[in-house]
DNA sequence: TGGGATTTGTTCGTATGTATG
DNA sequence: ACATACATACGAACAAATCCC
């Protein structure tokens, strides 16, 4: 007979996963930061398979986001951080914790337990309007871009870049060029400095594969679970002009976005995602397994 | 010498991708449905690498969603269908094309060019309230679930399941149990039959790896690009009770979700994503390549 | 600081299985 | 039945990164 069972690597992968979850493989070690799997050589003899087959199984688990291998170090169990819920609409919201220390681009409501939002210094650049950005902002003039890294409880949370017409800075809102934050929030500052009121916005949401910079910041890998959300918010003034564009990138594996419309109960507004269990979605009734 | 360059498989992968995009490899054939790559054996001799190394490169391209290999047939270029823009909020929207033929769970605005929404028969089930669904609907009674496949211009577009308390059907809205659609839309029907008005909703958005059923329906593979959006809409009545839960799954590689809030120009409401180029997002200023 | 041991990464060769045409 | 083409599996060697004494 050729081999013990067909799809040996898959059986091995599933067994490894089972043993990880049962705590058998890779037990928690008080001192170690990450749970480590036995070296490939050990798995080789344990399963009586060749190293290549073991690697096939590990590669599968890595692709699925369960483990990560690092040359010279070993293979480690991936611990995904807890889910963060972010509400991006619902005018009734007050300024939630953090939106003041950020730039007030979005109003946030977070599940209780999360508290401290910190931000990197703002990286300010003046750019010639990209074709793409021009389409959103309906201008081809130069733009100010303000880029910031956001942290929640000290952990990477989002990457955010806002674009404004350069006009704004030369016509009164000079602090848009300052790398220091705008503590009262950019929205409030623009109203005060230019009389610009934000009366509405449009959000576009996509999910995509992270680029290298995003992978590094969020600690994402190559697995299918390691996608990012990209939200593009266009803010409008009363005259219908778009005057701000904010692009935010969020790690999709630990982020839920929330929108409200019309009359919604208070507790839902304030604590989206609260008291909802982790990862078991209301599932579709799994239509027949048609082969 | 051991080998020409290190990371041979990656060089090969990138070269293959370049040649695919230039149309050199896998030219379009009028008769063939899909562009096909040369067999591994040919690539082996072309690149002077072993078959395993070629497979390493192809595996990488497959993981990234550029190609798909099928046993006995060959390796094919993946053509991703055009992007579909869907607006999920903005009360000013009329019933856009398709929302009538669907169940009116969502109001859609689509980019011009897309027209015809078709739907599968509704699969109706009565379930004991899952723990999870109960959390959303705040009931532990039995639920009606209505599941449907949605097609746009004949192509798989979304999977949608709505949940209602079983009460509704026994107290007047009996058509909720009918596998035929509810042409005027479930929202209108419930208002008419039960006096239930929908005054607000809450949406929760996640991105995740598709399950087997979703992979089959949308034609997704194992690549990181093959994620799905899952939106969970909770609809509220004037008394603050949640009375409907709709779970919709969208293929993330070809779907953009849109939300509006406040005053937004008409053209943005009606044609989200229109006249915006394909895939070049307004990019963050790529912070230093920190090692 | 150095050098050997450990561990994963890359590449090759080869053989056989399975699906397709 | 046969050829083609991808899938799985084994064995082996060396490279590269890290760890440890």
Coordinates of C-alpha atoms (C1' of nucleotides) in Angstrom, one line a residue:
Chain A
X1 CA 0.0 0.0 0.0
X2 CA 1.1 3.5 -0.8
X3 CA 0.5 5.4 2.3
X4 CA -1.4 4.9 5.5
X5 CA -4.2 7.4 4.8
X6 CA -4.9 9.7 2.0
X7 CA -4.4 13.4 2.7
X8 CA -1.8 12.7 5.3
X9 CA -0.8 16.4 5.7
X10 CA -4.4 17.4 6.3
X11 CA -4.9 14.8 9.0
X12 CA -1.7 15.9 10.6
X13 CA -2.7 19.6 10.4
X14 CA -6.1 18.9 12.0
X15 CA -4.5 16.8 14.7
X16 CA -2.0 19.5 15.5
X17 CA -4.8 22.0 15.7
X18 CA -6.8 19.8 18.0
X19 CA -3.8 19.2 20.2
X20 CA -3.1 23.0 20.3
X21 CA -6.6 23.7 21.4
X22 CA -6.7 21.0 24.0
X23 CA -3.5 22.4 25.4
X24 CA -1.6 19.2 24.8
X25 CA 0.8 20.6 22.3
X26 CA 2.4 23.9 23.1
X27 CA 1.4 24.3 26.7
X28 CA 1.4 27.7 28.2
X29 CA 4.7 28.6 29.9
X30 CA 4.6 31.2 32.5
X31 CA 7.8 32.8 31.3
X32 CA 7.4 32.5 27.6
X33 CA 5.5 35.1 25.8
X34 CA 4.2 32.8 23.1
X35 CA 3.2 29.2 23.1
X36 CA 5.7 27.3 21.0
X37 CA 5.2 24.1 19.0
X38 CA 7.7 21.2 19.1
X39 CA 10.3 21.5 16.3
X40 CA 9.5 19.9 13.0
X41 CA 11.9 17.1 13.7
X42 CA 9.9 16.0 16.7
X43 CA 6.6 16.2 14.8
X44 CA 8.3 14.2 12.1
X45 CA 9.0 11.3 14.4
X46 CA 5.7 11.7 16.3
X47 CA 3.7 11.4 13.2
X48 CA 6.0 9.1 11.3
X49 CA 5.9 11.4 8.3
X50 CA 8.7 13.1 6.4
X51 CA 9.7 16.6 7.2
X52 CA 8.1 17.9 4.0
X53 CA 4.8 16.5 4.9
X54 CA 5.0 18.0 8.4
X55 CA 5.9 21.3 6.7
X56 CA 2.9 21.0 4.4
X57 CA 0.6 20.6 7.5
X58 CA 2.2 23.6 9.3
X59 CA 2.0 25.7 6.1
X60 CA -1.7 25.0 6.0
X61 CA -2.1 26.0 9.6
X62 CA 0.0 29.1 8.9
X63 CA -2.2 30.1 6.0
X64 CA -5.2 29.7 8.1
X65 CA -3.7 32.0 10.7
X66 CA -3.4 29.5 13.5
X67 CA 0.4 29.4 13.8
X68 CA 3.4 31.3 12.6
X69 CA 6.8 29.9 11.8
X70 CA 10.0 31.9 12.2
X71 CA 13.3 30.9 10.9
X72 CA 15.8 29.9 13.6
X73 CA 13.2 30.4 16.3
X74 CA 10.4 27.9 15.9
X75 CA 6.7 27.7 15.3
X76 CA 4.3 29.5 17.5
X77 CA 0.6 29.6 18.3
X78 CA -1.1 32.8 17.1
X79 CA -3.0 34.5 19.8
X80 CA -5.5 36.9 18.3
X81 CA -6.3 39.9 20.4
X82 CA -9.8 40.5 21.6
X83 CA -12.3 42.1 19.3
X84 CA -12.8 45.8 19.3
X85 CA -16.1 47.3 18.3
X86 CA -16.2 50.7 16.7
X87 CA -19.3 52.8 16.0
X88 CA -18.8 55.1 13.0
X89 CA -22.3 56.7 12.9
X90 CA -25.0 57.7 15.2
X91 CA -25.1 61.4 15.8
X92 CA -26.4 61.0 19.3
X93 CA -23.1 59.8 20.5
X94 CA -21.1 62.1 22.6
X95 CA -17.4 62.3 22.1
X96 CA -16.4 58.9 23.4
X97 CA -13.1 58.2 25.1
X98 CA -10.3 58.7 22.7
X99 CA -11.9 60.8 20.1
X100 CA -10.7 63.8 21.9
X101 CA -7.1 62.6 22.0
X102 CA -7.3 61.6 18.4
X103 CA -8.3 64.2 15.9
X104 CA -12.0 63.7 16.2
X105 CA -12.2 62.4 12.7
X106 CA -14.6 59.7 13.9
X107 CA -16.7 59.5 16.9
X108 CA -16.1 56.2 18.7
X109 CA -18.1 54.1 21.0
X110 CA -16.1 51.2 22.4
X111 CA -17.1 48.2 24.4
X112 CA -16.6 48.7 28.1
X113 CA -13.2 47.5 29.2
X114 CA -11.3 49.4 26.5
X115 CA -10.2 52.8 27.7
X116 CA -7.1 54.4 26.6
X117 CA -6.6 55.7 23.1
X118 CA -3.1 57.0 22.4
X119 CA -1.8 58.4 19.1
X120 CA 1.5 58.9 17.4
X121 CA 2.7 62.3 16.3
X122 CA 1.0 63.5 13.2
X123 CA 3.0 63.2 10.0
X124 CA 2.1 66.2 7.9
X125 CA 2.8 66.3 4.2
X126 CA 1.7 68.5 1.4
X127 CA 1.0 66.6 -1.8
X128 CA -0.1 67.3 -5.2
X129 CA -3.6 66.0 -5.4
X130 CA -3.5 62.4 -6.5
X131 CA -5.9 61.7 -9.2
X132 CA -7.8 59.4 -6.9
X133 CA -8.1 61.7 -4.0
X134 CA -9.1 64.5 -6.4
X135 CA -12.1 62.4 -7.5
X136 CA -13.3 62.3 -3.9
X137 CA -12.5 65.8 -2.9
X138 CA -13.4 67.2 -6.3
X139 CA -10.3 69.3 -6.5
X140 CA -7.0 69.0 -8.2
X141 CA -5.3 71.5 -6.0
X142 CA -2.6 70.6 -3.5
X143 CA -3.6 68.7 -0.4
X144 CA -2.5 68.6 3.2
X145 CA -2.3 65.0 4.4
X146 CA -2.2 64.3 8.1
X147 CA -1.2 60.7 9.0
X148 CA -1.4 59.1 12.4
X149 CA -1.1 55.8 14.1
X150 CA -3.8 55.1 16.7
X151 CA -3.3 52.7 19.7
X152 CA -6.0 51.3 21.9
X153 CA -4.8 50.3 25.3
X154 CA -1.3 50.5 23.9
X155 CA -2.0 48.1 21.1
X156 CA -2.0 49.0 17.4
X157 CA -5.5 49.9 16.5
X158 CA -5.8 51.9 13.3
X159 CA -3.9 53.9 10.7
X160 CA -5.5 57.1 9.7
X161 CA -4.8 59.7 7.1
X162 CA -6.9 62.8 6.5
X163 CA -6.7 65.1 3.5
X164 CA -7.6 68.7 3.3
X165 CA -7.3 71.3 0.5
X166 CA -4.1 73.3 1.1
X167 CA -6.3 76.4 0.8
X168 CA -7.6 75.8 4.3
X169 CA -4.2 76.3 5.9
X170 CA -3.4 79.5 4.0
X171 CA -6.9 80.9 4.7
X172 CA -7.0 80.7 8.4
X173 CA -6.7 77.1 9.6
X174 CA -2.9 77.2 9.8
X175 CA -2.7 74.6 12.5
X176 CA -3.6 72.0 9.9
X177 CA 0.1 72.1 9.0
X178 CA 1.2 71.5 12.6
X179 CA 2.6 68.0 13.4
X180 CA 1.1 68.4 16.8
X181 CA -2.3 67.1 17.2
X182 CA -5.4 69.2 17.2
X183 CA -6.7 68.5 20.7
X184 CA -10.2 69.8 20.3
X185 CA -10.5 67.7 17.1
X186 CA -10.1 68.8 13.5
X187 CA -13.9 69.1 13.0
X188 CA -14.2 71.6 15.8
X189 CA -11.1 73.5 14.8
X190 CA -12.3 73.9 11.2
X191 CA -15.6 75.2 12.3
X192 CA -14.0 77.7 14.6
X193 CA -11.2 78.8 12.2
X194 CA -13.1 78.7 8.9
X195 CA -16.7 78.5 9.8
X196 CA -16.9 75.1 8.1
X197 CA -19.6 72.9 9.5
X198 CA -19.7 69.2 8.8
X199 CA -23.3 68.4 8.0
X200 CA -22.9 64.9 6.6
X201 CA -20.6 62.3 5.5
X202 CA -20.3 59.3 3.1
X203 CA -18.3 56.2 4.1
X204 CA -17.0 53.6 1.7
X205 CA -15.8 50.3 3.2
X206 CA -13.6 47.7 1.6
X207 CA -11.7 44.7 2.8
X208 CA -8.3 44.0 1.3
X209 CA -4.9 42.4 1.8
X210 CA -2.6 44.5 4.0
X211 CA 0.5 46.1 2.5
X212 CA 3.9 45.6 4.1
X213 CA 3.6 48.7 6.3
X214 CA 0.2 47.6 7.6
X215 CA 1.4 44.1 8.2
X216 CA 4.2 45.4 10.3
X217 CA 2.1 47.9 12.3
X218 CA -0.7 45.5 13.1
X219 CA 1.4 42.4 13.3
X220 CA -0.4 40.6 10.5
X221 CA 0.9 37.7 8.5
X222 CA 0.1 36.0 5.2
X223 CA -2.9 34.1 6.4
X224 CA -6.3 34.5 4.9
X225 CA -7.5 35.8 8.3
X226 CA -5.1 38.7 8.0
X227 CA -7.1 41.2 6.0
X228 CA -7.8 44.9 6.8
X229 CA -10.8 47.1 6.5
X230 CA -10.2 50.4 4.7
X231 CA -12.8 53.0 5.4
X232 CA -12.9 56.2 3.3
X233 CA -14.9 59.0 4.8
X234 CA -15.9 62.0 2.8
X235 CA -17.2 64.9 4.9
X236 CA -19.5 67.5 3.4
X237 CA -20.2 71.1 4.2
X238 CA -23.7 72.7 4.0
X239 CA -23.0 73.9 0.4
X240 CA -22.5 70.3 -0.6
X241 CA -18.8 70.5 -1.1
X242 CA -16.6 67.7 0.1
X243 CA -13.9 69.3 2.3
X244 CA -12.3 66.4 4.1
X245 CA -11.3 62.9 3.2
X246 CA -10.2 60.5 5.9
X247 CA -8.8 57.1 5.1
X248 CA -8.7 54.6 8.0
X249 CA -7.2 51.2 8.0
X250 CA -8.3 48.6 10.6
X251 CA -7.1 45.1 11.2
X252 CA -10.2 43.0 10.2
X253 CA -9.4 40.1 12.5
X254 CA -10.0 42.1 15.6
X255 CA -12.4 44.9 14.4
X256 CA -16.1 45.2 14.0
X257 CA -17.6 48.3 12.5
X258 CA -21.0 49.5 13.5
X259 CA -23.4 51.9 11.9
X260 CA -26.7 53.2 13.3
X261 CA -29.6 54.8 11.4
X262 CA -32.8 56.3 12.7
X263 CA -34.0 55.4 16.2
X264 CA -31.9 52.9 17.9
X265 CA -31.9 52.0 21.6
X266 CA -29.4 53.7 23.8
X267 CA -27.5 50.7 25.0
X268 CA -26.9 49.6 21.4
X269 CA -25.5 53.0 20.5
X270 CA -23.3 53.1 23.5
X271 CA -22.0 49.6 23.8
X272 CA -22.0 48.0 20.3
X273 CA -21.1 44.3 20.4
X274 CA -21.5 44.2 24.1
X275 CA -22.6 40.9 25.7
X276 CA -22.3 39.2 22.3
X277 CA -20.3 36.0 22.3
X278 CA -17.1 35.7 20.3
X279 CA -17.1 34.1 16.9
X280 CA -20.2 32.1 16.3
X281 CA -22.2 34.1 13.8
X282 CA -25.9 33.5 13.2
X283 CA -25.3 31.1 10.4
X284 CA -27.1 30.5 7.2
X285 CA -29.0 27.2 7.1
X286 CA -26.1 25.6 5.3
X287 CA -27.7 24.5 2.1
X288 CA -27.0 20.9 1.0
X289 CA -23.4 19.9 0.8
X290 CA -23.7 19.7 -3.0
X291 CA -20.5 17.9 -4.0
Chain B
X1 CA 27.1 26.3 -7.5
X2 CA 24.1 25.7 -5.4
X3 CA 21.5 28.0 -7.2
X4 CA 21.4 31.1 -9.2
X5 CA 19.8 33.4 -6.7
X6 CA 18.2 33.0 -3.3
X7 CA 14.4 33.1 -3.1
X8 CA 14.2 31.5 -6.5
X9 CA 10.5 30.7 -6.1
X10 CA 9.6 34.3 -5.3
X11 CA 11.5 35.6 -8.4
X12 CA 9.7 33.1 -10.5
X13 CA 6.3 33.9 -9.0
X14 CA 6.8 37.6 -9.7
X15 CA 8.0 36.9 -13.2
X16 CA 5.0 34.7 -13.9
X17 CA 2.7 37.4 -12.6
X18 CA 4.4 40.0 -14.7
X19 CA 4.1 37.8 -17.8
X20 CA 0.4 37.1 -17.0
X21 CA -0.3 40.8 -16.8
X22 CA 1.6 41.6 -19.9
X23 CA -0.4 39.0 -21.7
X24 CA 2.7 37.1 -22.6
X25 CA 1.9 34.0 -20.5
X26 CA -1.6 32.7 -20.8
X27 CA -2.9 34.7 -23.8
X28 CA -6.6 35.1 -24.1
X29 CA -8.1 32.5 -26.3
X30 CA -11.4 33.3 -28.0
X31 CA -12.8 29.9 -27.4
X32 CA -11.5 29.2 -23.9
X33 CA -13.4 30.5 -21.0
X34 CA -10.3 30.9 -18.8
X35 CA -6.8 31.8 -19.5
X36 CA -4.6 28.9 -18.9
X37 CA -0.9 28.8 -17.8
X38 CA 1.6 26.4 -19.3
X39 CA 1.9 23.1 -17.4
X40 CA 4.3 22.9 -14.6
X41 CA 6.7 20.8 -16.6
X42 CA 7.0 23.6 -19.2
X43 CA 7.7 26.2 -16.5
X44 CA 10.2 23.8 -15.0
X45 CA 12.3 23.9 -18.2
X46 CA 11.6 27.6 -18.9
X47 CA 13.0 28.7 -15.6
X48 CA 15.5 25.9 -15.2
X49 CA 14.1 25.1 -11.7
X50 CA 12.8 21.9 -10.3
X51 CA 9.1 21.2 -10.3
X52 CA 8.9 21.7 -6.6
X53 CA 10.2 25.2 -6.9
X54 CA 7.8 26.0 -9.6
X55 CA 5.0 24.7 -7.4
X56 CA 6.3 26.8 -4.6
X57 CA 5.9 29.9 -6.8
X58 CA 2.5 28.8 -8.1
X59 CA 1.3 28.1 -4.6
X60 CA 2.3 31.6 -3.6
X61 CA 0.3 33.1 -6.5
X62 CA -2.6 30.9 -5.7
X63 CA -2.5 32.0 -2.1
X64 CA -2.5 35.6 -3.3
X65 CA -5.5 34.9 -5.4
X66 CA -3.9 35.4 -8.8
X67 CA -4.2 31.9 -10.2
X68 CA -6.0 28.7 -9.3
X69 CA -4.7 25.2 -10.0
X70 CA -7.0 22.3 -10.7
X71 CA -6.0 18.7 -10.7
X72 CA -5.9 17.1 -14.1
X73 CA -6.8 20.3 -15.8
X74 CA -4.2 22.9 -15.3
X75 CA -3.5 26.3 -13.7
X76 CA -5.7 29.2 -14.6
X77 CA -5.6 32.9 -14.3
X78 CA -8.3 34.2 -11.8
X79 CA -10.5 36.9 -13.3
X80 CA -12.1 38.9 -10.6
X81 CA -15.4 40.3 -11.5
X82 CA -16.0 44.0 -11.4
X83 CA -16.6 45.8 -8.2
X84 CA -20.2 46.3 -7.0
X85 CA -21.0 49.2 -4.8
X86 CA -23.9 48.9 -2.4
X87 CA -25.3 51.6 -0.2
X88 CA -26.7 50.4 3.0
X89 CA -28.0 53.6 4.5
X90 CA -29.4 56.9 3.4
X91 CA -33.1 57.1 4.0
X92 CA -33.5 59.5 1.1
X93 CA -32.9 56.6 -1.3
X94 CA -35.9 55.3 -3.2
X95 CA -36.3 51.6 -3.6
X96 CA -33.5 51.0 -6.1
X97 CA -33.6 48.4 -8.7
X98 CA -33.6 45.0 -7.1
X99 CA -34.7 45.8 -3.7
X100 CA -38.2 45.1 -4.8
X101 CA -37.4 41.8 -6.2
X102 CA -35.4 40.9 -3.2
X103 CA -37.2 41.1 0.1
X104 CA -36.6 44.8 0.7
X105 CA -34.3 44.0 3.6
X106 CA -31.8 46.6 2.4
X107 CA -32.2 49.5 0.2
X108 CA -29.6 49.4 -2.6
X109 CA -28.1 51.9 -4.8
X110 CA -25.8 50.5 -7.4
X111 CA -23.4 51.9 -9.9
X112 CA -25.0 52.5 -13.2
X113 CA -24.5 49.5 -15.5
X114 CA -25.7 47.0 -13.0
X115 CA -29.3 46.3 -13.4
X116 CA -30.9 43.0 -12.8
X117 CA -31.2 41.5 -9.4
X118 CA -32.6 38.0 -9.3
X119 CA -33.2 35.8 -6.3
X120 CA -33.4 32.1 -5.5
X121 CA -36.5 30.7 -3.8
X122 CA -36.6 31.5 -0.2
X123 CA -35.6 28.7 2.1
X124 CA -37.8 28.9 5.2
X125 CA -37.0 27.2 8.4
X126 CA -38.3 27.4 12.0
X127 CA -35.5 27.2 14.5
X128 CA -35.1 27.3 18.2
X129 CA -33.5 30.6 18.9
X130 CA -29.8 30.1 18.9
X131 CA -28.1 31.6 21.8
X132 CA -26.3 34.1 19.6
X133 CA -29.4 35.2 17.7
X134 CA -31.3 35.5 20.9
X135 CA -28.8 38.1 22.1
X136 CA -29.5 40.2 19.1
X137 CA -33.2 39.8 19.0
X138 CA -33.6 39.7 22.8
X139 CA -35.8 36.6 22.7
X140 CA -35.3 33.0 23.3
X141 CA -38.5 32.0 21.5
X142 CA -38.5 30.1 18.2
X143 CA -37.5 32.0 15.1
X144 CA -38.4 32.0 11.5
X145 CA -35.4 32.1 9.3
X146 CA -35.7 33.1 5.6
X147 CA -32.7 32.4 3.5
X148 CA -32.1 33.5 0.0
X149 CA -29.4 33.7 -2.7
X150 CA -29.1 37.0 -4.5
X151 CA -27.7 37.4 -8.0
X152 CA -26.7 40.6 -9.8
X153 CA -26.8 40.4 -13.5
X154 CA -26.9 36.6 -13.1
X155 CA -23.8 36.5 -11.0
X156 CA -23.7 35.4 -7.3
X157 CA -23.9 38.6 -5.3
X158 CA -24.9 37.9 -1.7
X159 CA -26.3 35.4 0.7
X160 CA -29.0 36.7 3.0
X161 CA -30.8 35.2 5.9
X162 CA -33.5 37.1 8.0
X163 CA -34.8 36.0 11.3
X164 CA -38.2 36.9 12.8
X165 CA -39.9 35.8 16.0
X166 CA -42.3 32.9 15.2
X167 CA -45.0 34.9 16.9
X168 CA -45.2 37.2 13.9
X169 CA -46.5 34.4 11.7
X170 CA -49.1 33.1 14.2
X171 CA -50.3 36.6 14.9
X172 CA -51.1 37.8 11.4
X173 CA -48.0 37.8 9.2
X174 CA -48.5 34.3 8.0
X175 CA -46.7 34.9 4.7
X176 CA -43.5 34.9 6.6
X177 CA -43.7 31.2 6.4
X178 CA -44.1 31.1 2.7
X179 CA -41.2 30.0 0.6
X180 CA -42.3 32.4 -2.1
X181 CA -40.9 35.8 -1.9
X182 CA -42.7 38.8 -0.4
X183 CA -42.8 41.0 -3.5
X184 CA -43.6 44.2 -1.7
X185 CA -40.8 43.6 0.7
X186 CA -40.9 42.2 4.1
X187 CA -40.7 45.7 5.7
X188 CA -43.8 46.9 4.0
X189 CA -45.6 43.6 4.6
X190 CA -44.9 43.6 8.3
X191 CA -46.2 47.2 8.6
X192 CA -49.3 46.3 6.8
X193 CA -49.9 42.9 8.6
X194 CA -48.8 43.8 12.1
X195 CA -48.5 47.5 12.2
X196 CA -44.8 47.2 12.8
X197 CA -42.9 50.2 11.6
X198 CA -39.1 50.0 11.2
X199 CA -37.8 53.3 12.7
X200 CA -34.1 52.5 12.9
X201 CA -31.4 49.9 12.5
X202 CA -28.0 48.9 13.7
X203 CA -25.5 47.3 11.4
X204 CA -22.4 45.3 12.5
X205 CA -19.8 44.6 9.9
X206 CA -17.1 42.0 10.0
X207 CA -14.7 40.5 7.5
X208 CA -13.9 36.8 7.8
X209 CA -12.8 33.7 5.9
X210 CA -15.6 32.2 3.9
X211 CA -17.0 28.8 4.8
X212 CA -17.3 26.0 2.3
X213 CA -20.8 26.9 1.2
X214 CA -19.8 30.5 0.6
X215 CA -16.7 29.5 -1.3
X216 CA -18.8 27.4 -3.6
X217 CA -21.5 30.0 -4.1
X218 CA -19.2 32.9 -4.7
X219 CA -16.4 30.9 -6.4
X220 CA -13.8 31.8 -3.8
X221 CA -10.6 30.0 -3.1
X222 CA -8.0 29.8 -0.4
X223 CA -6.3 33.1 -1.1
X224 CA -6.1 36.0 1.3
X225 CA -8.1 38.1 -1.2
X226 CA -11.0 35.7 -0.8
X227 CA -12.7 37.1 2.3
X228 CA -16.3 37.9 2.8
X229 CA -18.1 40.7 4.5
X230 CA -20.8 39.7 6.9
X231 CA -23.3 42.4 7.8
X232 CA -25.7 41.9 10.6
X233 CA -28.7 44.3 10.6
X234 CA -30.9 44.6 13.6
X235 CA -34.1 46.5 12.9
X236 CA -36.0 48.4 15.6
X237 CA -39.6 49.2 16.1
X238 CA -40.8 52.5 17.7
X239 CA -41.0 50.8 21.2
X240 CA -37.3 50.1 20.9
X241 CA -37.7 46.4 20.4
X242 CA -35.6 44.6 17.9
X243 CA -37.9 42.6 15.7
X244 CA -35.8 41.6 12.7
X245 CA -32.3 40.3 12.2
X246 CA -30.8 40.1 8.7
X247 CA -27.4 38.5 8.1
X248 CA -25.9 39.2 4.7
X249 CA -22.7 37.8 3.3
X250 CA -20.9 39.5 0.5
X251 CA -17.7 38.6 -1.4
X252 CA -15.2 41.2 -0.2
X253 CA -13.1 41.1 -3.3
X254 CA -15.8 42.6 -5.5
X255 CA -18.0 44.5 -3.0
X256 CA -17.8 48.0 -1.5
X257 CA -20.2 49.0 1.2
X258 CA -21.4 52.5 1.6
X259 CA -23.1 54.4 4.4
X260 CA -24.4 58.0 4.4
X261 CA -25.2 60.2 7.4
X262 CA -26.6 63.7 7.4
X263 CA -26.6 65.9 4.4
X264 CA -24.9 64.2 1.5
X265 CA -25.0 65.4 -2.2
X266 CA -27.5 63.6 -4.3
X267 CA -25.1 62.1 -6.8
X268 CA -23.1 60.5 -4.0
X269 CA -26.3 59.0 -2.6
X270 CA -27.4 57.6 -5.9
X271 CA -24.2 56.4 -7.5
X272 CA -21.7 55.5 -4.9
X273 CA -18.3 54.6 -6.2
X274 CA -19.2 56.0 -9.6
X275 CA -16.4 57.6 -11.6
X276 CA -13.8 56.3 -9.2
X277 CA -10.9 54.4 -10.6
X278 CA -10.4 50.8 -9.7
X279 CA -8.0 49.8 -7.1
X280 CA -5.6 52.6 -6.2
X281 CA -6.7 53.7 -2.8
X282 CA -5.6 57.0 -1.4
X283 CA -2.6 55.7 0.3
X284 CA -1.0 56.6 3.6
X285 CA 2.3 58.3 3.2
X286 CA 4.1 55.0 3.6
X287 CA 6.1 55.7 6.8
X288 CA 9.8 54.8 6.7
X289 CA 10.5 51.3 5.9
X290 CA 11.6 50.7 9.5
X291 CA 13.5 47.4 9.7
Chain C
dT1 C1' 32.9 37.5 21.6
dG2 C1' 32.9 33.2 19.3
dG3 C1' 31.5 29.0 17.8
dG4 C1' 28.6 25.1 17.7
dA5 C1' 23.8 23.4 18.1
dT6 C1' 19.1 24.1 17.0
dT7 C1' 15.4 25.3 14.0
dT8 C1' 13.1 26.8 10.0
dG9 C1' 13.7 28.1 4.9
dT10 C1' 14.9 26.8 0.2
dT11 C1' 15.9 23.7 -3.4
dC12 C1' 16.6 19.5 -5.7
dG13 C1' 15.5 14.6 -7.1
dT14 C1' 12.2 10.9 -7.3
dA15 C1' 8.1 8.1 -7.0
dT16 C1' 3.4 7.3 -6.9
dG17 C1' -1.7 8.8 -6.6
dT18 C1' -5.7 10.9 -8.7
dA19 C1' -8.5 13.6 -11.8
dT20 C1' -9.2 14.8 -16.6
dG21 C1' -9.6 14.3 -21.5
Chain D
dA1 C1' -6.4 2.0 -21.9
dC2 C1' -3.4 5.8 -22.3
dA3 C1' -1.4 10.3 -21.9
dT4 C1' -1.5 14.7 -19.5
dA5 C1' -1.4 17.4 -15.5
dC6 C1' -1.7 18.5 -10.8
dA7 C1' -1.5 16.4 -5.8
dT8 C1' 0.9 14.0 -2.3
dA9 C1' 4.8 12.0 -0.1
dC10 C1' 9.5 10.7 0.9
dG11 C1' 14.6 11.5 1.2
dA12 C1' 18.4 14.6 1.2
dA13 C1' 21.4 18.7 1.3
dC14 C1' 22.6 23.2 2.3
dA15 C1' 21.4 28.2 3.7
dA16 C1' 20.0 31.5 7.1
dA17 C1' 18.5 33.0 11.4
dT18 C1' 18.6 32.3 16.1
dC19 C1' 19.9 30.3 20.5
dC20 C1' 23.0 28.9 23.9
dC21 C1' 27.1 27.9 26.3

